[in-house]
């Protein structure tokens, strides 16, 4: 497998959706009693956090690439 850049936004999104899936499974089996209005905001908030982390990561990496290209052009 080829190496790739670490993407923390995708990691957070995956963990949040995994947690929502586990909570839904626990609710379906009767081991937990979770109202739908508790799970939906958790998923939306987690995906929003993942989006913010992804945008921050992109901005930092873009800035680093621009600095490297400017220094190599000199």
XYZ file of N, CA, C and O in Angstrom, residues 5 55 57-74:
80
model
N -0.918 11.016 2.957
C -0.919 12.000 4.033
C -1.969 11.634 5.078
O -3.046 11.130 4.752
N -10.601 21.523 7.180
C -10.302 22.824 6.572
C -9.036 23.429 7.170
O -8.226 24.014 6.443
N -6.509 21.741 8.507
C -5.395 20.943 8.002
C -5.036 21.346 6.580
O -3.859 21.502 6.238
N -6.049 21.533 5.746
C -5.810 21.948 4.361
C -5.119 23.309 4.303
O -4.170 23.494 3.546
N -5.583 24.247 5.117
C -4.999 25.592 5.106
C -3.540 25.566 5.557
O -2.690 26.232 4.967
N -3.244 24.785 6.579
C -1.867 24.706 7.080
C -0.963 24.067 6.032
O 0.141 24.557 5.766
N -1.437 22.996 5.408
C -0.601 22.325 4.403
C -0.418 23.185 3.165
O 0.653 23.185 2.552
N -1.448 23.920 2.761
C -1.328 24.795 1.600
C -0.313 25.890 1.877
O 0.515 26.229 1.022
N -0.342 26.453 3.088
C 0.606 27.503 3.454
C 2.029 26.962 3.432
O 2.943 27.632 2.967
N 2.215 25.746 3.935
C 3.559 25.149 3.928
C 4.039 24.919 2.503
O 5.211 25.152 2.187
N 3.152 24.421 1.619
C 3.542 24.197 0.231
C 3.947 25.504 -0.446
O 4.905 25.536 -1.222
N 3.202 26.578 -0.178
C 3.531 27.875 -0.778
C 4.874 28.381 -0.280
O 5.660 28.930 -1.050
N 5.165 28.196 0.986
C 6.456 28.633 1.527
C 7.602 27.841 0.907
O 8.653 28.396 0.593
N 7.392 26.538 0.744
C 8.449 25.698 0.164
C 8.687 26.083 -1.287
O 9.833 26.201 -1.741
N 7.611 26.307 -2.048
C 7.781 26.668 -3.457
C 8.417 28.052 -3.609
O 9.190 28.283 -4.526
N 8.101 28.986 -2.707
C 8.723 30.312 -2.769
C 10.208 30.230 -2.475
O 11.010 30.900 -3.111
N 10.596 29.417 -1.507
C 12.017 29.322 -1.156
C 12.797 28.573 -2.232
O 13.977 28.848 -2.431
N 12.160 27.661 -2.948
C 12.878 26.928 -3.994
C 13.020 27.755 -5.258
O 13.908 27.517 -6.063
N 12.166 28.762 -5.443
C 12.246 29.614 -6.635
C 13.368 30.644 -6.518
O 13.830 31.158 -7.501
N 13.806 30.926 -5.320
C 14.846 31.940 -5.106
C 16.169 31.453 -5.509
O 16.818 30.793 -5.880
